[in-house]
Coordinates of C-alpha atoms in Angstrom, one line a residue:
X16 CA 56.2 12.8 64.9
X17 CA 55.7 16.4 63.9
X18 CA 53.7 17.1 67.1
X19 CA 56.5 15.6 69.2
X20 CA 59.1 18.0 67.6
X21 CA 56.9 20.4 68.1
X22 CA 56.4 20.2 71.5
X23 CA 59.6 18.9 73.1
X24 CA 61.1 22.5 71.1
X25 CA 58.2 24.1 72.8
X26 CA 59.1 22.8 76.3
X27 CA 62.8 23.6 75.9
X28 CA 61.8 26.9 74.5
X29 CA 59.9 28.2 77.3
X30 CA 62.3 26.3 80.0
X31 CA 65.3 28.4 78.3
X32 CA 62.7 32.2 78.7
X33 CA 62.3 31.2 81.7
X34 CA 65.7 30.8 82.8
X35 CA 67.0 34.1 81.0
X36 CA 64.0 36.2 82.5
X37 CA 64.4 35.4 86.4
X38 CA 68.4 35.5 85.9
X39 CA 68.1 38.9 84.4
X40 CA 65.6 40.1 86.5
X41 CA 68.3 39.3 89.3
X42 CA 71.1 40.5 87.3
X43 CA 69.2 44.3 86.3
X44 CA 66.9 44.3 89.7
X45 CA 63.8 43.9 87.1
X46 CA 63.6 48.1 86.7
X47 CA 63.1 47.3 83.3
X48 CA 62.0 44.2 81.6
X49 CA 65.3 43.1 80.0
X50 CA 65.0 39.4 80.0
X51 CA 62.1 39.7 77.1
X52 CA 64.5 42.0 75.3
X53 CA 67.6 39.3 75.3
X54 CA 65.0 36.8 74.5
X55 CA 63.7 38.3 71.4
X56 CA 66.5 39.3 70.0
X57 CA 68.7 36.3 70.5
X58 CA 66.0 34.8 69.1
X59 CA 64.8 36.6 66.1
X60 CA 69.0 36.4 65.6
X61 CA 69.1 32.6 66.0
X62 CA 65.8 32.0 64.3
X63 CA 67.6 34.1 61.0
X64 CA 70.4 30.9 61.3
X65 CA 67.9 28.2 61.2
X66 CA 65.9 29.9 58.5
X67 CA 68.8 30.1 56.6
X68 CA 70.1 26.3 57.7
X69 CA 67.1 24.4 57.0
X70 CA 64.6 26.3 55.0
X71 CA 66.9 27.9 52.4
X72 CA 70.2 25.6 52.6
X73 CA 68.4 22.1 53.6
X74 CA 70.7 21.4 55.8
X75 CA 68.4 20.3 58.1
X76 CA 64.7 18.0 57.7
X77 CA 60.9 18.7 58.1
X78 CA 61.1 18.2 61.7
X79 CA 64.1 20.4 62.5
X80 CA 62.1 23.1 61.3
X81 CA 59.0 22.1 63.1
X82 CA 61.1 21.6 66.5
X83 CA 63.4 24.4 66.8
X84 CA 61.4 27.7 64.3
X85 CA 57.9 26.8 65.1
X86 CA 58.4 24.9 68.8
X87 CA 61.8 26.0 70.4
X88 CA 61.6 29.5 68.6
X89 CA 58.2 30.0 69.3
X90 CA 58.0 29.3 72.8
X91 CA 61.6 31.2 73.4
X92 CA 60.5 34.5 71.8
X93 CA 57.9 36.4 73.5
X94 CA 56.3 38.9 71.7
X95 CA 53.3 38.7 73.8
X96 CA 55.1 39.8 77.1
X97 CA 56.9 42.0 75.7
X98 CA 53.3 43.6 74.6
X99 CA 52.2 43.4 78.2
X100 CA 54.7 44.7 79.6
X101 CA 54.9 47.2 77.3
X102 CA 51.3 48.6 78.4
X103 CA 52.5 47.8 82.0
X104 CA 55.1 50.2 81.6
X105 CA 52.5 52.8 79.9
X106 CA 50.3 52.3 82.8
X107 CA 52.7 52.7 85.3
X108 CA 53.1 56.4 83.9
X109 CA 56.4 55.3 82.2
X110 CA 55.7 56.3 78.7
X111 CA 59.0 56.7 78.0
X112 CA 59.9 53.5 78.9
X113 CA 57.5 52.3 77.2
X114 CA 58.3 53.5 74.1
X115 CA 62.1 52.6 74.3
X116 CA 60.6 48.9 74.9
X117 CA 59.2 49.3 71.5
X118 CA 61.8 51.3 69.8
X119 CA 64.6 48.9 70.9
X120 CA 63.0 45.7 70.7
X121 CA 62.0 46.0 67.1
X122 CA 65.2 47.8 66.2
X123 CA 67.2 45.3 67.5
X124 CA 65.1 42.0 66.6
X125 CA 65.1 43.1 62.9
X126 CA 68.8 43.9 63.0
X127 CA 69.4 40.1 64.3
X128 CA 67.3 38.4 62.1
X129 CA 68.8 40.6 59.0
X130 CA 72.4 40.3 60.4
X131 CA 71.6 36.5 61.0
X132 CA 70.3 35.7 57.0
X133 CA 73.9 37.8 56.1
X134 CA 75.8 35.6 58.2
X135 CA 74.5 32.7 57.6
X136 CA 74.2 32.8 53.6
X137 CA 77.7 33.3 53.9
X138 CA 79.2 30.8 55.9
X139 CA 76.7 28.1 55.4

């Protein structure tokens, strides 16, 4: 059972980056890869609620963690793009670009986890 939460959160996961990638690509004509950004920080903000929700509140079981912070979570987020691209940027003699990518994504993915924990303690 825990390997079927895992993976039906995985496949919505990846289904939902998917989705947000290609439309923001369209929305921001793909100059600059915003579709990682929204993913990551929507979900390092959403991923602060479920901590919150089922690890510290027990709101939820086992296998809600399993399917939406290891699967869903996990295949949503993509730190590993936003590393490519990242170096794609870089090698494209952006550096600034680049080093915005960084500077925002992990300013603004710690903010929405922190602000996320805050919120959530206090209304859960």
């Amino acid at each position: 059972m825990q390997w079927l939460a895992i993976a039906f959160g995985g496949a919505l996961g990846a289904v939902f980056r998917h989705l947000i990638t290609v439309g923001s690509f369209h929305l921001f004509s793909g100059k600059f890869p915003y579709g990682t950004l929204i993913v990551n920080v929507a979900g390092s903000f959403l991923i602060g609620i479920a901590y919150v929700a089922i690890v510290e509140r027990a709101m939820l079981g086992h296998e809600w963690r399993l399917l939406l912070m290891t699967g869903f979570f996990g295949a949503l987020t993509t730190f590993s793009t936003f590393s490519l691209e990242t170096v794609i940027l870089w090698h494209n003699g952006q550096p600034l670009a680049a080093l915005a990518n960084i500077l925002i994504s992990f300013a603004l993915c710690l903010a929405a986890t922190v602000g996320a924990i805050a919120l959530a303690t206090k209304y859960f």
